[in-house]
Amino acid sequence: MHADPSPSGRPTDLPTGRVLVLDERFVASLEDAQLRQYLSVLTRAASGAHEDVDELTKVLSEEFDRLEMPMPPVQVKMIAEQLFGVQDARLDIVTTGGDVLAQQDGVSGVPERPGSAGDPEHPDRPFIS
């Protein structure tokens, strides 16, 4: 995911959380060591500064080849597009079934919910419900 576009169509400077979803069947096809290496490549790529999507695509392709996990160029480019440009944003890598495989801390573009004022006589009950 890229930062939400501004009205001009350019990404804003506000990072947004990113979620990269991996197919459960793909994840199940990997040995534990392969999965750890694959996730490491993704998190390193997500946090690195790259000139453009094409450069990141090349870096990812080389890393996947090094791990003997060649992937179709279109798939690598799709991954690069999801990871490019918002390296300060939080990253969650999950399966299609919702299992969290990796998390990388970062800044979220979603503001935290403010706390509610409580009833002083009953601290467990919110003042406004």
Short mmCIF file of N, CA and C in Angstrom, two decimals:
data_model
loop_
_atom_site.label_atom_id
_atom_site.label_comp_id
_atom_site.label_asym_id
_atom_site.label_seq_id
_atom_site.Cartn_x
_atom_site.Cartn_y
_atom_site.Cartn_z
N MET A 1 0.83 -1.17 0.00
CA MET A 1 0.00 0.00 0.00
C MET A 1 0.87 1.24 0.00
N HIS A 2 0.45 2.20 -0.73
CA HIS A 2 1.16 3.47 -0.73
C HIS A 2 0.39 4.44 0.16
N ALA A 3 1.06 5.52 0.52
CA ALA A 3 0.39 6.54 1.30
C ALA A 3 -0.83 7.03 0.53
N ASP A 4 -1.86 7.41 1.26
CA ASP A 4 -3.07 7.91 0.60
C ASP A 4 -2.73 9.10 -0.27
N PRO A 5 -3.25 9.12 -1.50
CA PRO A 5 -2.93 10.24 -2.37
C PRO A 5 -3.62 11.51 -1.90
N SER A 6 -2.97 12.61 -2.13
CA SER A 6 -3.57 13.91 -1.86
C SER A 6 -4.48 14.25 -3.03
N PRO A 7 -5.25 15.34 -2.94
CA PRO A 7 -6.10 15.70 -4.08
C PRO A 7 -5.31 15.88 -5.38
N SER A 8 -4.02 16.21 -5.27
CA SER A 8 -3.22 16.39 -6.48
C SER A 8 -2.81 15.05 -7.09
N GLY A 9 -3.08 13.94 -6.38
CA GLY A 9 -2.70 12.63 -6.89
C GLY A 9 -1.33 12.18 -6.43
N ARG A 10 -0.62 13.04 -5.71
CA ARG A 10 0.71 12.67 -5.19
C ARG A 10 0.55 12.08 -3.80
N PRO A 11 1.40 11.10 -3.44
CA PRO A 11 1.30 10.55 -2.09
C PRO A 11 1.59 11.62 -1.05
N THR A 12 0.89 11.53 0.06
CA THR A 12 1.15 12.45 1.16
C THR A 12 2.36 11.96 1.93
N ASP A 13 2.85 12.78 2.84
CA ASP A 13 3.99 12.39 3.66
C ASP A 13 3.58 11.54 4.85
N LEU A 14 2.30 11.37 5.05
CA LEU A 14 1.81 10.62 6.19
C LEU A 14 1.88 9.12 5.90
N PRO A 15 2.75 8.38 6.61
CA PRO A 15 2.83 6.95 6.35
C PRO A 15 1.56 6.24 6.80
N THR A 16 1.23 5.19 6.12
CA THR A 16 0.09 4.36 6.51
C THR A 16 0.60 2.97 6.82
N GLY A 17 -0.13 2.25 7.64
CA GLY A 17 0.26 0.88 7.90
C GLY A 17 0.08 0.04 6.64
N ARG A 18 0.99 -0.90 6.45
CA ARG A 18 0.93 -1.76 5.26
C ARG A 18 0.66 -3.19 5.71
N VAL A 19 -0.14 -3.88 4.93
CA VAL A 19 -0.39 -5.29 5.17
C VAL A 19 -0.07 -6.03 3.88
N LEU A 20 0.87 -6.95 3.96
CA LEU A 20 1.23 -7.78 2.82
C LEU A 20 0.64 -9.16 3.09
N VAL A 21 -0.22 -9.63 2.20
CA VAL A 21 -0.92 -10.90 2.40
C VAL A 21 -0.29 -11.97 1.51
N LEU A 22 0.12 -13.07 2.15
CA LEU A 22 0.72 -14.20 1.44
C LEU A 22 -0.28 -15.36 1.40
N ASP A 23 -0.34 -16.03 0.27
CA ASP A 23 -1.23 -17.17 0.11
C ASP A 23 -0.83 -18.29 1.07
N GLU A 24 -1.81 -18.84 1.77
CA GLU A 24 -1.53 -19.92 2.73
C GLU A 24 -0.84 -21.11 2.08
N ARG A 25 -1.24 -21.44 0.85
CA ARG A 25 -0.63 -22.59 0.17
C ARG A 25 0.84 -22.34 -0.11
N PHE A 26 1.17 -21.10 -0.49
CA PHE A 26 2.57 -20.76 -0.72
C PHE A 26 3.37 -20.89 0.57
N VAL A 27 2.83 -20.35 1.65
CA VAL A 27 3.51 -20.41 2.95
C VAL A 27 3.70 -21.87 3.38
N ALA A 28 2.67 -22.70 3.20
CA ALA A 28 2.75 -24.11 3.59
C ALA A 28 3.77 -24.88 2.75
N SER A 29 4.04 -24.40 1.54
CA SER A 29 5.00 -25.10 0.67
C SER A 29 6.45 -24.85 1.07
N LEU A 30 6.68 -23.87 1.93
CA LEU A 30 8.04 -23.53 2.34
C LEU A 30 8.43 -24.26 3.62
N GLU A 31 9.70 -24.61 3.71
CA GLU A 31 10.23 -25.13 4.97
C GLU A 31 10.38 -23.95 5.92
N ASP A 32 10.49 -24.23 7.22
CA ASP A 32 10.59 -23.15 8.21
C ASP A 32 11.74 -22.19 7.92
N ALA A 33 12.90 -22.74 7.57
CA ALA A 33 14.07 -21.89 7.28
C ALA A 33 13.82 -21.02 6.05
N GLN A 34 13.19 -21.60 5.03
CA GLN A 34 12.88 -20.83 3.82
C GLN A 34 11.92 -19.69 4.13
N LEU A 35 10.91 -19.98 4.94
CA LEU A 35 9.93 -18.95 5.30
C LEU A 35 10.60 -17.81 6.06
N ARG A 36 11.46 -18.15 7.01
CA ARG A 36 12.18 -17.11 7.77
C ARG A 36 13.01 -16.25 6.84
N GLN A 37 13.72 -16.88 5.89
CA GLN A 37 14.54 -16.12 4.94
C GLN A 37 13.67 -15.24 4.04
N TYR A 38 12.56 -15.77 3.59
CA TYR A 38 11.65 -15.03 2.72
C TYR A 38 11.11 -13.79 3.46
N LEU A 39 10.67 -14.00 4.70
CA LEU A 39 10.16 -12.88 5.49
C LEU A 39 11.25 -11.85 5.77
N SER A 40 12.47 -12.32 5.98
CA SER A 40 13.59 -11.41 6.20
C SER A 40 13.84 -10.53 4.98
N VAL A 41 13.77 -11.13 3.79
CA VAL A 41 13.94 -10.35 2.55
C VAL A 41 12.87 -9.27 2.47
N LEU A 42 11.62 -9.63 2.76
CA LEU A 42 10.53 -8.67 2.66
C LEU A 42 10.68 -7.53 3.66
N THR A 43 11.02 -7.85 4.91
CA THR A 43 11.13 -6.79 5.91
C THR A 43 12.32 -5.89 5.65
N ARG A 44 13.44 -6.47 5.19
CA ARG A 44 14.60 -5.62 4.84
C ARG A 44 14.26 -4.71 3.67
N ALA A 45 13.59 -5.26 2.67
CA ALA A 45 13.22 -4.46 1.50
C ALA A 45 12.26 -3.35 1.88
N ALA A 46 11.35 -3.64 2.79
CA ALA A 46 10.36 -2.65 3.20
C ALA A 46 10.99 -1.48 3.95
N SER A 47 12.05 -1.75 4.68
CA SER A 47 12.66 -0.69 5.48
C SER A 47 13.78 0.04 4.76
N GLY A 48 14.19 -0.44 3.60
CA GLY A 48 15.28 0.18 2.87
C GLY A 48 14.81 1.34 2.00
N ALA A 49 15.74 2.23 1.72
CA ALA A 49 15.45 3.35 0.81
C ALA A 49 15.82 2.92 -0.60
N HIS A 50 14.87 2.98 -1.49
CA HIS A 50 15.09 2.60 -2.89
C HIS A 50 14.67 3.75 -3.77
N GLU A 51 15.38 3.91 -4.88
CA GLU A 51 15.13 5.04 -5.79
C GLU A 51 13.74 4.99 -6.40
N ASP A 52 13.32 3.80 -6.81
CA ASP A 52 12.00 3.65 -7.42
C ASP A 52 11.57 2.19 -7.35
N VAL A 53 10.37 1.93 -7.81
CA VAL A 53 9.82 0.56 -7.77
C VAL A 53 10.67 -0.39 -8.60
N ASP A 54 11.18 0.07 -9.73
CA ASP A 54 12.00 -0.80 -10.57
C ASP A 54 13.27 -1.25 -9.86
N GLU A 55 13.90 -0.34 -9.12
CA GLU A 55 15.10 -0.71 -8.36
C GLU A 55 14.76 -1.74 -7.29
N LEU A 56 13.67 -1.51 -6.57
CA LEU A 56 13.25 -2.45 -5.54
C LEU A 56 12.89 -3.80 -6.15
N THR A 57 12.25 -3.79 -7.30
CA THR A 57 11.92 -5.04 -8.00
C THR A 57 13.19 -5.83 -8.32
N LYS A 58 14.21 -5.13 -8.79
CA LYS A 58 15.48 -5.78 -9.10
C LYS A 58 16.12 -6.37 -7.84
N VAL A 59 16.12 -5.60 -6.76
CA VAL A 59 16.69 -6.08 -5.49
C VAL A 59 15.95 -7.33 -5.01
N LEU A 60 14.62 -7.28 -5.04
CA LEU A 60 13.84 -8.44 -4.60
C LEU A 60 14.10 -9.66 -5.48
N SER A 61 14.15 -9.47 -6.79
CA SER A 61 14.42 -10.59 -7.71
C SER A 61 15.76 -11.24 -7.40
N GLU A 62 16.78 -10.41 -7.18
CA GLU A 62 18.11 -10.94 -6.87
C GLU A 62 18.10 -11.70 -5.55
N GLU A 63 17.39 -11.17 -4.56
CA GLU A 63 17.32 -11.85 -3.26
C GLU A 63 16.57 -13.18 -3.37
N PHE A 64 15.45 -13.19 -4.09
CA PHE A 64 14.70 -14.44 -4.25
C PHE A 64 15.51 -15.47 -5.03
N ASP A 65 16.25 -15.03 -6.05
CA ASP A 65 17.12 -15.95 -6.80
C ASP A 65 18.22 -16.51 -5.89
N ARG A 66 18.78 -15.64 -5.05
CA ARG A 66 19.83 -16.07 -4.12
C ARG A 66 19.31 -17.15 -3.18
N LEU A 67 18.06 -17.02 -2.78
CA LEU A 67 17.44 -18.02 -1.89
C LEU A 67 16.94 -19.24 -2.65
N GLU A 68 17.19 -19.26 -3.97
CA GLU A 68 16.70 -20.33 -4.84
C GLU A 68 15.18 -20.43 -4.78
N MET A 69 14.54 -19.25 -4.80
CA MET A 69 13.09 -19.14 -4.81
C MET A 69 12.68 -18.19 -5.94
N PRO A 70 13.04 -18.53 -7.19
CA PRO A 70 12.70 -17.61 -8.28
C PRO A 70 11.19 -17.42 -8.38
N MET A 71 10.81 -16.19 -8.69
CA MET A 71 9.39 -15.84 -8.82
C MET A 71 9.15 -15.15 -10.14
N PRO A 72 7.93 -15.25 -10.64
CA PRO A 72 7.61 -14.55 -11.88
C PRO A 72 7.81 -13.03 -11.70
N PRO A 73 8.37 -12.38 -12.71
CA PRO A 73 8.63 -10.94 -12.61
C PRO A 73 7.41 -10.11 -12.24
N VAL A 74 6.24 -10.48 -12.74
CA VAL A 74 5.04 -9.70 -12.42
C VAL A 74 4.70 -9.80 -10.93
N GLN A 75 4.94 -10.95 -10.33
CA GLN A 75 4.68 -11.12 -8.90
C GLN A 75 5.67 -10.31 -8.07
N VAL A 76 6.94 -10.32 -8.48
CA VAL A 76 7.97 -9.55 -7.76
C VAL A 76 7.65 -8.06 -7.84
N LYS A 77 7.21 -7.62 -9.02
CA LYS A 77 6.88 -6.19 -9.18
C LYS A 77 5.68 -5.81 -8.30
N MET A 78 4.70 -6.69 -8.19
CA MET A 78 3.54 -6.41 -7.32
C MET A 78 3.97 -6.27 -5.87
N ILE A 79 4.88 -7.13 -5.42
CA ILE A 79 5.40 -7.04 -4.06
C ILE A 79 6.15 -5.73 -3.88
N ALA A 80 6.99 -5.38 -4.84
CA ALA A 80 7.76 -4.13 -4.77
C ALA A 80 6.84 -2.92 -4.70
N GLU A 81 5.77 -2.94 -5.47
CA GLU A 81 4.83 -1.82 -5.45
C GLU A 81 4.18 -1.66 -4.08
N GLN A 82 3.94 -2.78 -3.39
CA GLN A 82 3.34 -2.71 -2.06
C GLN A 82 4.33 -2.23 -1.01
N LEU A 83 5.61 -2.51 -1.21
CA LEU A 83 6.61 -2.17 -0.20
C LEU A 83 7.29 -0.83 -0.45
N PHE A 84 7.18 -0.28 -1.64
CA PHE A 84 7.95 0.91 -2.00
C PHE A 84 7.34 2.20 -1.43
N GLY A 85 8.24 3.08 -0.98
CA GLY A 85 7.88 4.46 -0.74
C GLY A 85 7.40 4.84 0.64
N VAL A 86 7.12 3.91 1.48
CA VAL A 86 6.65 4.26 2.82
C VAL A 86 7.41 3.45 3.87
N GLN A 87 8.74 3.54 3.82
CA GLN A 87 9.56 2.70 4.70
C GLN A 87 9.38 3.00 6.18
N ASP A 88 8.80 4.15 6.54
CA ASP A 88 8.57 4.45 7.95
C ASP A 88 7.27 3.85 8.46
N ALA A 89 6.47 3.30 7.57
CA ALA A 89 5.16 2.78 7.96
C ALA A 89 5.27 1.39 8.58
N ARG A 90 4.34 1.08 9.44
CA ARG A 90 4.26 -0.25 10.04
C ARG A 90 3.99 -1.27 8.93
N LEU A 91 4.55 -2.47 9.08
CA LEU A 91 4.33 -3.55 8.13
C LEU A 91 3.87 -4.80 8.88
N ASP A 92 2.78 -5.37 8.42
CA ASP A 92 2.31 -6.66 8.91
C ASP A 92 2.27 -7.61 7.72
N ILE A 93 2.87 -8.78 7.89
CA ILE A 93 2.83 -9.81 6.85
C ILE A 93 1.96 -10.93 7.40
N VAL A 94 0.87 -11.20 6.68
CA VAL A 94 -0.12 -12.18 7.15
C VAL A 94 -0.45 -13.16 6.03
N THR A 95 -1.06 -14.28 6.42
CA THR A 95 -1.52 -15.24 5.42
C THR A 95 -2.97 -14.92 5.04
N THR A 96 -3.43 -15.54 3.97
CA THR A 96 -4.82 -15.35 3.56
C THR A 96 -5.79 -15.84 4.64
N GLY A 97 -5.32 -16.70 5.53
CA GLY A 97 -6.13 -17.18 6.65
C GLY A 97 -6.08 -16.28 7.87
N GLY A 98 -5.26 -15.22 7.81
CA GLY A 98 -5.19 -14.27 8.91
C GLY A 98 -4.07 -14.50 9.90
N ASP A 99 -3.24 -15.53 9.70
CA ASP A 99 -2.11 -15.76 10.60
C ASP A 99 -1.06 -14.69 10.39
N VAL A 100 -0.59 -14.08 11.48
CA VAL A 100 0.45 -13.05 11.39
C VAL A 100 1.80 -13.75 11.36
N LEU A 101 2.56 -13.52 10.29
CA LEU A 101 3.86 -14.15 10.11
C LEU A 101 5.00 -13.24 10.58
N ALA A 102 4.84 -11.95 10.38
CA ALA A 102 5.88 -11.00 10.76
C ALA A 102 5.26 -9.62 10.93
N GLN A 103 5.89 -8.85 11.81
CA GLN A 103 5.48 -7.46 12.01
C GLN A 103 6.74 -6.62 12.12
N GLN A 104 6.66 -5.45 11.53
CA GLN A 104 7.77 -4.51 11.60
C GLN A 104 7.17 -3.20 12.09
N ASP A 105 7.66 -2.73 13.22
CA ASP A 105 7.12 -1.50 13.78
C ASP A 105 7.36 -0.33 12.86
N GLY A 106 6.52 0.62 12.97
CA GLY A 106 6.63 1.84 12.18
C GLY A 106 5.54 2.79 12.59
N VAL A 107 5.42 3.85 11.85
CA VAL A 107 4.42 4.86 12.13
C VAL A 107 3.16 4.50 11.37
N SER A 108 2.04 4.63 12.02
CA SER A 108 0.76 4.38 11.35
C SER A 108 0.10 5.70 11.01
N GLY A 109 -0.56 5.75 9.88
CA GLY A 109 -1.30 6.94 9.49
C GLY A 109 -2.65 7.01 10.17
N VAL A 110 -3.00 5.97 10.93
CA VAL A 110 -4.28 5.96 11.61
C VAL A 110 -4.07 6.49 13.02
N PRO A 111 -4.75 7.59 13.39
CA PRO A 111 -4.55 8.13 14.73
C PRO A 111 -5.07 7.18 15.79
N GLU A 112 -4.43 7.20 16.95
CA GLU A 112 -4.89 6.37 18.05
C GLU A 112 -6.21 6.92 18.58
N ARG A 113 -7.05 6.04 19.09
CA ARG A 113 -8.32 6.48 19.66
C ARG A 113 -8.07 7.16 20.99
N PRO A 114 -8.66 8.32 21.19
CA PRO A 114 -8.49 8.97 22.49
C PRO A 114 -9.23 8.19 23.56
N GLY A 115 -8.72 8.22 24.77
CA GLY A 115 -9.38 7.56 25.87
C GLY A 115 -10.66 8.29 26.25
N SER A 116 -11.56 7.60 26.91
CA SER A 116 -12.80 8.26 27.34
C SER A 116 -12.67 8.64 28.81
N ALA A 117 -13.40 9.66 29.19
CA ALA A 117 -13.40 10.08 30.59
C ALA A 117 -14.21 9.07 31.38
N GLY A 118 -13.74 8.74 32.56
CA GLY A 118 -14.43 7.76 33.38
C GLY A 118 -15.27 8.41 34.46
N ASP A 119 -16.15 7.63 35.03
CA ASP A 119 -16.98 8.07 36.15
C ASP A 119 -16.14 7.91 37.41
N PRO A 120 -15.82 9.02 38.12
CA PRO A 120 -14.94 8.92 39.30
C PRO A 120 -15.48 7.99 40.38
N GLU A 121 -16.80 7.85 40.48
CA GLU A 121 -17.37 6.98 41.50
C GLU A 121 -17.32 5.51 41.09
N HIS A 122 -17.23 5.27 39.78
CA HIS A 122 -17.18 3.90 39.25
C HIS A 122 -16.13 3.87 38.14
N PRO A 123 -14.83 3.67 38.50
CA PRO A 123 -13.75 3.77 37.52
C PRO A 123 -13.85 2.78 36.35
N ASP A 124 -14.57 1.68 36.54
CA ASP A 124 -14.70 0.70 35.46
C ASP A 124 -15.76 1.09 34.43
N ARG A 125 -16.57 2.08 34.76
CA ARG A 125 -17.66 2.48 33.87
C ARG A 125 -17.31 3.80 33.19
N PRO A 126 -17.39 3.84 31.87
CA PRO A 126 -17.11 5.10 31.20
C PRO A 126 -18.17 6.14 31.53
N PHE A 127 -17.76 7.40 31.57
CA PHE A 127 -18.67 8.50 31.87
C PHE A 127 -19.71 8.63 30.77
N ILE A 128 -19.24 8.50 29.53
CA ILE A 128 -20.14 8.55 28.38
C ILE A 128 -20.10 7.18 27.73
N SER A 129 -21.26 6.55 27.64
CA SER A 129 -21.27 5.21 27.04
C SER A 129 -22.10 5.15 25.80
#
